[in-house]
PDB file of C-alpha atoms in Angstrom:
ATOM      1  CA  MET A   1       0.307  -0.729  -0.026  1.00 94.00           C
ATOM      2  CA  HIS A   2       1.526   3.525  -1.160  1.00 97.00           C
ATOM      3  CA  ILE A   3       0.665   6.273   1.990  1.00 98.00           C
ATOM      4  CA  ILE A   4       0.733   9.978  -0.006  1.00 98.00           C
ATOM      5  CA  LYS A   5       0.079  13.215   2.197  1.00 98.00           C
ATOM      6  CA  ALA A   6      -1.436  15.782  -0.248  1.00 98.00           C
ATOM      7  CA  PRO A   7      -1.135  19.510   0.975  1.00 98.00           C
ATOM      8  CA  CYS A   8      -3.699  22.378   0.865  1.00 98.00           C
ATOM      9  CA  LYS A   9      -3.409  25.819  -0.091  1.00 98.00           C
ATOM     10  CA  ILE A  10      -3.408  29.651   0.244  1.00 98.00           C
ATOM     11  CA  ASN A  11      -3.787  32.384  -2.473  1.00 98.00           C
ATOM     12  CA  ILE A  12      -1.779  34.880  -0.694  1.00 98.00           C
ATOM     13  CA  SER A  13      -2.289  37.435  -3.942  1.00 97.00           C
ATOM     14  CA  LEU A  14      -5.175  36.408  -6.096  1.00 97.00           C
ATOM     15  CA  ASP A  15      -6.762  38.811  -9.348  1.00 96.00           C
ATOM     16  CA  ILE A  16      -8.937  38.053 -12.493  1.00 95.00           C
ATOM     17  CA  THR A  17      -7.808  40.145 -14.969  1.00 93.00           C
ATOM     18  CA  SER A  18     -10.141  39.395 -17.746  1.00 92.00           C
ATOM     19  CA  LYS A  19     -12.651  37.026 -18.594  1.00 89.00           C
ATOM     20  CA  ARG A  20     -12.689  34.770 -22.193  1.00 87.00           C
ATOM     21  CA  GLU A  21     -15.190  34.062 -23.813  1.00 82.00           C
ATOM     22  CA  ASP A  22     -15.634  30.503 -23.651  1.00 83.00           C
ATOM     23  CA  GLY A  23     -16.651  32.063 -19.308  1.00 79.00           C
ATOM     24  CA  TYR A  24     -12.927  31.775 -18.075  1.00 85.00           C
ATOM     25  CA  HIS A  25     -11.790  33.459 -15.565  1.00 92.00           C
ATOM     26  CA  LEU A  26      -8.188  34.752 -16.587  1.00 94.00           C
ATOM     27  CA  ILE A  27      -6.276  35.456 -12.854  1.00 96.00           C
ATOM     28  CA  GLU A  28      -3.094  36.456 -11.354  1.00 97.00           C
ATOM     29  CA  SER A  29      -2.314  34.964  -8.401  1.00 97.00           C
ATOM     30  CA  LEU A  30       0.718  33.910  -6.051  1.00 98.00           C
ATOM     31  CA  PHE A  31      -0.177  29.612  -4.892  1.00 98.00           C
ATOM     32  CA  HIS A  32       1.627  28.279  -1.423  1.00 98.00           C
ATOM     33  CA  THR A  33       0.919  24.775  -0.144  1.00 98.00           C
ATOM     34  CA  VAL A  34       0.303  24.886   3.743  1.00 98.00           C
ATOM     35  CA  ASN A  35       1.200  21.486   5.930  1.00 98.00           C
ATOM     36  CA  LEU A  36      -2.639  20.687   6.513  1.00 98.00           C
ATOM     37  CA  TYR A  37      -2.667  17.311   4.147  1.00 98.00           C
ATOM     38  CA  ASP A  38      -5.527  15.088   2.676  1.00 98.00           C
ATOM     39  CA  ILE A  39      -3.343  11.493   3.650  1.00 98.00           C
ATOM     40  CA  ILE A  40      -4.284   9.072   0.106  1.00 98.00           C
ATOM     41  CA  SER A  41      -4.275   5.647   0.580  1.00 98.00           C
ATOM     42  CA  ILE A  42      -4.087   3.270  -2.648  1.00 98.00           C
ATOM     43  CA  GLU A  43      -3.068  -0.440  -3.437  1.00 98.00           C
ATOM     44  CA  LYS A  44      -3.750  -2.417  -6.301  1.00 97.00           C
ATOM     45  CA  SER A  45      -7.542  -5.090  -6.744  1.00 97.00           C
ATOM     46  CA  ASP A  46      -9.051  -7.031  -8.748  1.00 97.00           C
ATOM     47  CA  LYS A  47     -12.280  -3.643  -9.138  1.00 96.00           C
ATOM     48  CA  TYR A  48     -10.985   0.159  -8.896  1.00 96.00           C
ATOM     49  CA  SER A  49     -12.776   1.453  -6.248  1.00 94.00           C
ATOM     50  CA  ILE A  50     -11.939   4.786  -4.384  1.00 94.00           C
ATOM     51  CA  HIS A  51     -13.643   6.173  -0.764  1.00 94.00           C
ATOM     52  CA  THR A  52     -13.733   8.775   1.714  1.00 94.00           C
ATOM     53  CA  ASN A  53     -13.779   9.159   5.399  1.00 95.00           C
ATOM     54  CA  GLY A  54     -12.757  11.407   8.204  1.00 95.00           C
ATOM     55  CA  MET A  55     -14.183  15.349   8.914  1.00 94.00           C
ATOM     56  CA  PHE A  56     -14.700  16.017   5.535  1.00 95.00           C
ATOM     57  CA  ALA A  57     -15.587  12.729   4.254  1.00 93.00           C
ATOM     58  CA  LEU A  58     -17.574  12.596   0.425  1.00 85.00           C
ATOM     59  CA  LYS A  59     -20.310  11.249  -2.068  1.00 74.00           C
ATOM     60  CA  ASP A  60     -18.205   8.713  -2.921  1.00 57.00           C
ATOM     61  CA  ASP A  61     -20.650   7.587  -6.017  1.00 53.00           C
ATOM     62  CA  GLU A  62     -21.252  10.700  -7.080  1.00 52.00           C
ATOM     63  CA  GLU A  63     -20.415  10.142 -11.006  1.00 46.00           C
ATOM     64  CA  ASP A  64     -17.703  13.234 -10.792  1.00 60.00           C
ATOM     65  CA  ASN A  65     -15.451  12.390  -8.542  1.00 85.00           C
ATOM     66  CA  ILE A  66     -12.732  14.560 -10.111  1.00 92.00           C
ATOM     67  CA  VAL A  67     -10.174  10.823  -9.079  1.00 94.00           C
ATOM     68  CA  THR A  68     -12.417   8.667 -11.302  1.00 94.00           C
ATOM     69  CA  LYS A  69     -11.659  10.715 -13.831  1.00 95.00           C
ATOM     70  CA  VAL A  70      -8.333  10.566 -13.205  1.00 97.00           C
ATOM     71  CA  PHE A  71      -8.392   7.378 -13.582  1.00 97.00           C
ATOM     72  CA  ASN A  72     -10.346   7.037 -16.428  1.00 96.00           C
ATOM     73  CA  TYR A  73      -8.539   9.287 -18.518  1.00 97.00           C
ATOM     74  CA  PHE A  74      -5.004   7.196 -17.348  1.00 98.00           C
ATOM     75  CA  LYS A  75      -7.209   4.135 -17.848  1.00 97.00           C
ATOM     76  CA  ASN A  76      -7.908   4.437 -21.379  1.00 97.00           C
ATOM     77  CA  GLU A  77      -5.754   6.918 -22.837  1.00 96.00           C
ATOM     78  CA  MET A  78      -2.022   6.638 -20.858  1.00 97.00           C
ATOM     79  CA  GLY A  79      -1.459   3.333 -20.630  1.00 96.00           C
ATOM     80  CA  LEU A  80      -2.363   1.676 -17.308  1.00 97.00           C
ATOM     81  CA  ILE A  81      -3.597  -1.751 -16.318  1.00 97.00           C
ATOM     82  CA  ASP A  82      -3.842  -2.231 -13.051  1.00 97.00           C
ATOM     83  CA  ASN A  83      -7.050  -1.223 -11.518  1.00 98.00           C
ATOM     84  CA  TYR A  84      -6.163  -0.001  -7.974  1.00 98.00           C
ATOM     85  CA  ASN A  85      -8.677   0.671  -4.653  1.00 97.00           C
ATOM     86  CA  ILE A  86      -8.059   4.394  -2.932  1.00 97.00           C
ATOM     87  CA  ASN A  87      -8.680   5.937   0.398  1.00 96.00           C
ATOM     88  CA  ILE A  88      -8.999   8.961   1.120  1.00 96.00           C
ATOM     89  CA  GLU A  89      -8.767  10.670   4.443  1.00 97.00           C
ATOM     90  CA  LYS A  90     -10.874  14.492   3.924  1.00 97.00           C
ATOM     91  CA  ASN A  91      -8.539  17.024   6.652  1.00 98.00           C
ATOM     92  CA  ILE A  92      -8.791  19.554   4.279  1.00 98.00           C
ATOM     93  CA  PRO A  93     -12.656  21.431   3.444  1.00 95.00           C
ATOM     94  CA  THR A  94     -14.091  20.997   0.873  1.00 91.00           C
ATOM     95  CA  GLY A  95     -15.391  24.733  -0.315  1.00 91.00           C
ATOM     96  CA  ALA A  96     -12.441  26.399   1.591  1.00 96.00           C
ATOM     97  CA  GLY A  97     -10.739  27.756  -0.940  1.00 97.00           C
ATOM     98  CA  LEU A  98      -7.952  25.046  -0.351  1.00 98.00           C
ATOM     99  CA  GLY A  99      -7.385  22.882  -3.099  1.00 97.00           C
ATOM    100  CA  GLY A 100      -8.018  19.668  -1.410  1.00 96.00           C
ATOM    101  CA  GLY A 101      -9.836  17.930  -4.277  1.00 95.00           C
ATOM    102  CA  SER A 102      -7.113  19.282  -7.170  1.00 96.00           C
ATOM    103  CA  SER A 103      -4.242  18.185  -4.536  1.00 98.00           C
ATOM    104  CA  ASP A 104      -5.600  15.015  -4.148  1.00 97.00           C
ATOM    105  CA  ALA A 105      -6.191  14.749  -8.001  1.00 97.00           C
ATOM    106  CA  ALA A 106      -2.799  15.709  -8.893  1.00 98.00           C
ATOM    107  CA  ASN A 107      -0.977  13.515  -6.387  1.00 98.00           C
ATOM    108  CA  ILE A 108      -2.995  10.443  -7.476  1.00 98.00           C
ATOM    109  CA  ILE A 109      -1.780  11.923 -11.020  1.00 98.00           C
ATOM    110  CA  LYS A 110       1.888  11.757 -10.082  1.00 98.00           C
ATOM    111  CA  PHE A 111       1.200   8.076  -8.505  1.00 98.00           C
ATOM    112  CA  PHE A 112       0.196   6.955 -11.486  1.00 98.00           C
ATOM    113  CA  LEU A 113       2.995   8.574 -13.875  1.00 98.00           C
ATOM    114  CA  SER A 114       4.961   7.258 -11.333  1.00 97.00           C
ATOM    115  CA  GLU A 115       3.336   3.334 -11.365  1.00 97.00           C
ATOM    116  CA  LEU A 116       4.199   3.896 -15.494  1.00 98.00           C
ATOM    117  CA  ASN A 117       8.044   5.799 -15.280  1.00 97.00           C
ATOM    118  CA  ILE A 118       6.448   8.874 -17.286  1.00 97.00           C
ATOM    119  CA  ASP A 119       9.246  11.018 -17.098  1.00 96.00           C
ATOM    120  CA  ILE A 120       6.608  15.048 -15.281  1.00 94.00           C
ATOM    121  CA  ASN A 121       7.435  17.792 -17.749  1.00 94.00           C
ATOM    122  CA  ASP A 122       5.916  21.453 -18.453  1.00 93.00           C
ATOM    123  CA  SER A 123       3.880  20.441 -21.072  1.00 94.00           C
ATOM    124  CA  LEU A 124       2.661  17.162 -18.906  1.00 96.00           C
ATOM    125  CA  ILE A 125       2.045  19.106 -16.215  1.00 95.00           C
ATOM    126  CA  GLU A 126      -0.443  21.723 -17.818  1.00 94.00           C
ATOM    127  CA  SER A 127      -2.685  19.221 -20.035  1.00 95.00           C
ATOM    128  CA  PHE A 128      -3.641  18.146 -17.180  1.00 96.00           C
ATOM    129  CA  SER A 129      -5.481  21.291 -15.725  1.00 93.00           C
ATOM    130  CA  ARG A 130      -8.519  20.060 -18.143  1.00 93.00           C
ATOM    131  CA  PHE A 131      -9.225  18.392 -15.063  1.00 95.00           C
ATOM    132  CA  GLY A 132      -9.077  21.598 -12.544  1.00 92.00           C
ATOM    133  CA  ALA A 133      -7.268  24.615 -12.979  1.00 91.00           C
ATOM    134  CA  ASP A 134      -5.863  23.969  -9.591  1.00 95.00           C
ATOM    135  CA  ILE A 135      -4.291  20.643 -10.467  1.00 97.00           C
ATOM    136  CA  PRO A 136      -1.204  21.708 -12.545  1.00 96.00           C
ATOM    137  CA  PHE A 137       0.327  23.913  -9.897  1.00 97.00           C
ATOM    138  CA  PHE A 138      -0.596  20.877  -7.523  1.00 98.00           C
ATOM    139  CA  ILE A 139       1.504  18.345  -9.245  1.00 97.00           C
ATOM    140  CA  ARG A 140       4.668  20.781  -7.468  1.00 96.00           C
ATOM    141  CA  GLY A 141       2.838  22.187  -5.338  1.00 97.00           C
ATOM    142  CA  SER A 142       5.369  24.775  -2.437  1.00 97.00           C
ATOM    143  CA  LEU A 143       5.551  28.615  -4.365  1.00 97.00           C
ATOM    144  CA  ALA A 144       4.170  29.295  -7.705  1.00 98.00           C
ATOM    145  CA  TRP A 145       2.901  32.084  -9.582  1.00 98.00           C
ATOM    146  CA  VAL A 146      -0.415  30.381 -11.302  1.00 97.00           C
ATOM    147  CA  SER A 147      -1.298  32.771 -14.184  1.00 96.00           C
ATOM    148  CA  GLY A 148      -4.036  32.252 -16.907  1.00 94.00           C
ATOM    149  CA  ILE A 149      -6.839  29.613 -15.985  1.00 90.00           C
ATOM    150  CA  GLY A 150      -4.465  27.770 -13.629  1.00 90.00           C
ATOM    151  CA  GLU A 151      -2.095  25.984 -15.983  1.00 89.00           C
ATOM    152  CA  LYS A 152       1.070  29.051 -16.710  1.00 92.00           C
ATOM    153  CA  ILE A 153       3.080  28.768 -13.146  1.00 96.00           C
ATOM    154  CA  LYS A 154       5.870  30.233 -12.497  1.00 96.00           C
ATOM    155  CA  ASN A 155       7.556  28.074  -9.861  1.00 95.00           C
ATOM    156  CA  TYR A 156      10.198  30.491  -7.496  1.00 94.00           C
ATOM    157  CA  ASN A 157      13.936  28.059  -5.920  1.00 92.00           C
ATOM    158  CA  PHE A 158      12.295  28.487  -2.244  1.00 92.00           C
ATOM    159  CA  ILE A 159       9.912  28.971   1.191  1.00 94.00           C
ATOM    160  CA  LEU A 160       8.384  31.949   2.561  1.00 95.00           C
ATOM    161  CA  PRO A 161       8.953  31.240   5.912  1.00 94.00           C
ATOM    162  CA  TYR A 162       6.126  32.394   7.618  1.00 97.00           C
ATOM    163  CA  ASN A 163       2.990  30.505   9.091  1.00 98.00           C
ATOM    164  CA  ILE A 164      -0.440  31.023   9.742  1.00 98.00           C
ATOM    165  CA  ILE A 165      -3.725  30.870  11.252  1.00 98.00           C
ATOM    166  CA  LEU A 166      -6.345  29.722   9.127  1.00 98.00           C
ATOM    167  CA  ILE A 167      -9.320  29.337   9.297  1.00 98.00           C
ATOM    168  CA  TYR A 168     -12.781  27.194   8.256  1.00 98.00           C
ATOM    169  CA  PRO A 169     -15.923  28.797   8.940  1.00 97.00           C
ATOM    170  CA  ASN A 170     -18.072  24.901   8.374  1.00 96.00           C
ATOM    171  CA  ILE A 171     -19.666  27.413   4.780  1.00 97.00           C
ATOM    172  CA  HIS A 172     -19.335  26.080   2.296  1.00 95.00           C
ATOM    173  CA  VAL A 173     -18.953  28.606  -1.081  1.00 95.00           C
ATOM    174  CA  SER A 174     -19.320  27.446  -4.661  1.00 92.00           C
ATOM    175  CA  THR A 175     -16.951  28.926  -6.273  1.00 89.00           C
ATOM    176  CA  LYS A 176     -18.647  28.643  -9.557  1.00 90.00           C
ATOM    177  CA  LEU A 177     -21.792  30.724  -8.425  1.00 93.00           C
ATOM    178  CA  ALA A 178     -18.258  32.832  -6.381  1.00 92.00           C
ATOM    179  CA  TYR A 179     -17.128  33.354 -10.176  1.00 93.00           C
ATOM    180  CA  SER A 180     -20.588  34.012 -11.247  1.00 91.00           C
ATOM    181  CA  LYS A 181     -20.780  37.319  -9.853  1.00 92.00           C
ATOM    182  CA  PHE A 182     -18.135  38.896 -11.453  1.00 92.00           C
ATOM    183  CA  VAL A 183     -18.795  42.208 -14.651  1.00 88.00           C
ATOM    184  CA  LYS A 184     -16.014  44.134 -16.350  1.00 83.00           C
ATOM    185  CA  ASP A 185     -15.463  46.099 -13.734  1.00 87.00           C
ATOM    186  CA  ASP A 186     -14.544  44.087 -11.155  1.00 89.00           C
ATOM    187  CA  PHE A 187     -11.090  43.146 -12.640  1.00 91.00           C
ATOM    188  CA  ASN A 188      -7.624  45.037 -12.220  1.00 84.00           C
ATOM    189  CA  LYS A 189      -8.354  46.254  -8.527  1.00 82.00           C
ATOM    190  CA  SER A 190      -5.150  45.446  -6.910  1.00 88.00           C
ATOM    191  CA  ASP A 191      -1.174  46.125  -7.614  1.00 92.00           C
ATOM    192  CA  ILE A 192      -1.629  42.932  -9.717  1.00 91.00           C
ATOM    193  CA  PHE A 193       2.432  42.089  -9.996  1.00 94.00           C
ATOM    194  CA  ALA A 194       3.128  43.594  -6.543  1.00 94.00           C
ATOM    195  CA  ILE A 195       3.691  41.215  -4.642  1.00 95.00           C
ATOM    196  CA  LYS A 196       5.470  38.809  -7.698  1.00 95.00           C
ATOM    197  CA  ASN A 197       7.653  41.465  -7.773  1.00 93.00           C
ATOM    198  CA  MET A 198       9.512  41.428  -4.768  1.00 92.00           C
ATOM    199  CA  LEU A 199      10.072  37.173  -4.788  1.00 93.00           C
ATOM    200  CA  ASP A 200      11.477  38.228  -8.500  1.00 91.00           C
ATOM    201  CA  ASN A 201      14.346  40.534  -7.442  1.00 85.00           C
ATOM    202  CA  GLY A 202      14.434  37.813  -4.609  1.00 68.00           C
ATOM    203  CA  GLU A 203      15.096  34.684  -6.093  1.00 59.00           C
ATOM    204  CA  GLY A 204      16.629  32.545  -3.345  1.00 58.00           C
ATOM    205  CA  PHE A 205      15.505  34.681  -0.301  1.00 61.00           C
ATOM    206  CA  ASN A 206      17.368  37.316   0.671  1.00 58.00           C
ATOM    207  CA  LYS A 207      16.287  39.333   3.264  1.00 59.00           C
ATOM    208  CA  ASP A 208      14.869  42.089   1.238  1.00 70.00           C
ATOM    209  CA  ILE A 209      12.794  40.719   1.093  1.00 86.00           C
ATOM    210  CA  ASN A 210       9.982  42.783   2.969  1.00 92.00           C
ATOM    211  CA  PHE A 211       6.487  40.534   5.279  1.00 95.00           C
ATOM    212  CA  ASN A 212       5.138  43.786   6.419  1.00 95.00           C
ATOM    213  CA  ASP A 213       5.272  44.210   2.380  1.00 94.00           C
ATOM    214  CA  ILE A 214       3.750  40.932   1.736  1.00 96.00           C
ATOM    215  CA  VAL A 215       1.097  41.669   4.269  1.00 97.00           C
ATOM    216  CA  SER A 216       0.261  44.851   2.982  1.00 95.00           C
ATOM    217  CA  ASN A 217      -0.332  43.997  -0.777  1.00 95.00           C
ATOM    218  CA  THR A 218      -2.265  40.608  -0.032  1.00 96.00           C
ATOM    219  CA  TYR A 219      -5.488  40.873  -1.725  1.00 96.00           C
ATOM    220  CA  ASN A 220      -8.656  39.203  -2.963  1.00 97.00           C
ATOM    221  CA  ILE A 221     -11.021  39.788  -5.650  1.00 96.00           C
ATOM    222  CA  PHE A 222     -13.413  37.285  -4.524  1.00 97.00           C
ATOM    223  CA  GLU A 223     -14.224  39.029  -0.842  1.00 97.00           C
ATOM    224  CA  LYS A 224     -16.993  40.775  -2.117  1.00 94.00           C
ATOM    225  CA  ASN A 225     -18.661  38.555  -4.692  1.00 93.00           C
ATOM    226  CA  VAL A 226     -18.679  35.708  -1.135  1.00 97.00           C
ATOM    227  CA  PHE A 227     -19.168  38.530   1.540  1.00 97.00           C
ATOM    228  CA  ASN A 228     -21.993  39.401  -0.318  1.00 95.00           C
ATOM    229  CA  LEU A 229     -23.605  35.599  -1.434  1.00 96.00           C
ATOM    230  CA  ASP A 230     -22.847  35.486   3.016  1.00 97.00           C
ATOM    231  CA  LYS A 231     -21.948  38.010   4.893  1.00 98.00           C
ATOM    232  CA  ARG A 232     -21.293  35.655   7.955  1.00 98.00           C
ATOM    233  CA  ILE A 233     -17.905  35.118   6.443  1.00 98.00           C
ATOM    234  CA  GLU A 234     -17.399  39.269   5.871  1.00 98.00           C
ATOM    235  CA  ASP A 235     -18.346  39.134   9.848  1.00 98.00           C
ATOM    236  CA  ILE A 236     -15.803  36.183  10.794  1.00 98.00           C
ATOM    237  CA  LYS A 237     -12.944  38.131   8.795  1.00 98.00           C
ATOM    238  CA  LEU A 238     -13.849  41.420  10.449  1.00 98.00           C
ATOM    239  CA  HIS A 239     -14.273  39.535  14.260  1.00 98.00           C
ATOM    240  CA  ALA A 240     -10.815  37.823  13.466  1.00 98.00           C
ATOM    241  CA  GLU A 241      -8.926  40.662  12.713  1.00 98.00           C
ATOM    242  CA  ASN A 242     -10.227  42.625  15.920  1.00 98.00           C
ATOM    243  CA  ILE A 243      -9.252  39.602  17.741  1.00 98.00           C
ATOM    244  CA  ILE A 244      -5.352  38.999  16.350  1.00 98.00           C
ATOM    245  CA  LYS A 245      -5.219  42.926  15.373  1.00 98.00           C
ATOM    246  CA  ARG A 246      -4.203  42.230  12.225  1.00 98.00           C
ATOM    247  CA  LYS A 247      -4.959  41.359   8.798  1.00 98.00           C
ATOM    248  CA  VAL A 248      -7.547  38.521   7.506  1.00 98.00           C
ATOM    249  CA  SER A 249      -7.186  37.333   3.898  1.00 98.00           C
ATOM    250  CA  MET A 250      -9.563  34.504   2.315  1.00 98.00           C
ATOM    251  CA  SER A 251      -8.063  31.994   0.324  1.00 98.00           C
ATOM    252  CA  GLY A 252      -8.484  31.583  -3.584  1.00 97.00           C
ATOM    253  CA  SER A 253     -13.204  31.296  -3.968  1.00 96.00           C
ATOM    254  CA  GLY A 254     -13.412  31.086  -0.165  1.00 95.00           C
ATOM    255  CA  SER A 255     -14.914  30.515   2.854  1.00 97.00           C
ATOM    256  CA  SER A 256     -11.331  29.536   4.037  1.00 98.00           C
ATOM    257  CA  LEU A 257      -9.811  32.982   6.005  1.00 98.00           C
ATOM    258  CA  PHE A 258      -5.784  33.106   7.145  1.00 98.00           C
ATOM    259  CA  ALA A 259      -3.229  34.950   8.885  1.00 98.00           C
ATOM    260  CA  LEU A 260       0.425  35.721   8.316  1.00 98.00           C
ATOM    261  CA  TYR A 261       3.087  35.510  10.809  1.00 98.00           C
ATOM    262  CA  GLU A 262       6.730  35.439   9.911  1.00 96.00           C
ATOM    263  CA  ASN A 263       8.564  32.021  11.667  1.00 94.00           C
ATOM    264  CA  ASN A 264       9.247  33.426  13.868  1.00 93.00           C
ATOM    265  CA  ASP A 265       6.909  35.651  15.378  1.00 97.00           C
ATOM    266  CA  LYS A 266       5.768  33.832  18.824  1.00 95.00           C
ATOM    267  CA  LYS A 267       2.535  35.824  19.481  1.00 98.00           C
ATOM    268  CA  ILE A 268       1.041  33.348  16.507  1.00 98.00           C
ATOM    269  CA  ASP A 269       0.133  31.624  19.334  1.00 98.00           C
ATOM    270  CA  ASP A 270      -1.115  33.314  21.799  1.00 98.00           C
ATOM    271  CA  ASP A 271      -3.461  34.965  19.096  1.00 98.00           C
ATOM    272  CA  PHE A 272      -4.309  31.342  17.981  1.00 98.00           C
ATOM    273  CA  ASN A 273      -5.059  30.549  21.371  1.00 98.00           C
ATOM    274  CA  LYS A 274      -8.050  33.562  21.842  1.00 98.00           C
ATOM    275  CA  LEU A 275      -9.265  32.349  17.906  1.00 98.00           C
ATOM    276  CA  LYS A 276     -10.336  29.359  19.714  1.00 98.00           C
ATOM    277  CA  SER A 277     -11.176  30.581  23.055  1.00 98.00           C
ATOM    278  CA  GLU A 278     -13.771  32.970  21.163  1.00 97.00           C
ATOM    279  CA  MET A 279     -15.000  31.394  17.793  1.00 97.00           C
ATOM    280  CA  ASN A 280     -16.356  28.042  17.329  1.00 96.00           C
ATOM    281  CA  TYR A 281     -15.090  27.356  13.960  1.00 97.00           C
ATOM    282  CA  ASN A 282     -12.299  24.404  12.960  1.00 97.00           C
ATOM    283  CA  ILE A 283      -8.751  27.004  13.148  1.00 98.00           C
ATOM    284  CA  TYR A 284      -5.517  25.348  13.140  1.00 98.00           C
ATOM    285  CA  LYS A 285      -2.004  26.859  13.408  1.00 98.00           C
ATOM    286  CA  LEU A 286       0.433  25.244   9.999  1.00 98.00           C
ATOM    287  CA  SER A 287       3.187  26.722   7.574  1.00 98.00           C
ATOM    288  CA  LEU A 288       4.117  27.128   4.647  1.00 98.00           C
ATOM    289  CA  ILE A 289       5.701  24.182   2.951  1.00 98.00           C
TER     290      ILE A 289
END
């Protein structure tokens, strides 16, 4: 049996530049993987099956399960012969803007490629965007600037040495619905490339990258739409900011919220305990990886 840890991600910044005629939105975003994991168990079997368990278990019989689509593609198009029993311990919330489903699919793709002795390259990675826009990022993970519909990826050779407090407010947000609320005038409202320019100029992560400059440029275009869809998420964000006295941002299309801390900032422990005592949600103290 093979055991795989599939991490989630946060969007440190996220903006949309335009919408294509086919309905896809073009993004510019800084992605970073985080050490909250789904645990995937894979073993060969007489027939294919997939099951989930854990705090955020899914309905296993859904035909549009992304992992099943990936398996069928490898079976029909990539020459995969064996069948597998796949179990996923779902520790990453769904409808949370954390990319748990895409991470599961990406890590299973890497497993099947290894089984077939197929080397991973940029063109192959980009091709898997057919199953989900975030999948190409998760195949390599870590720190990356992501653009296009998610298939264009600039990976950095360092990680940001930050910790985070992550809040999942037990609210499921439909990404499709959140995207549907955008109008043309919503786009390009941030200094889109401010953080990217800092990272590009600080390749190798030198001391020129200032934590406060990163935090001050965090931005998520989805916040306005998602807060209009469910005002509770905005209220939770404002309440958390009032408790910990620092900026709280939303990840992806929500509903998860996060605050960044430098890795030597001991205040994270006090803030974590305050949030746990005052908010009845899933709250995690995590690291960027």
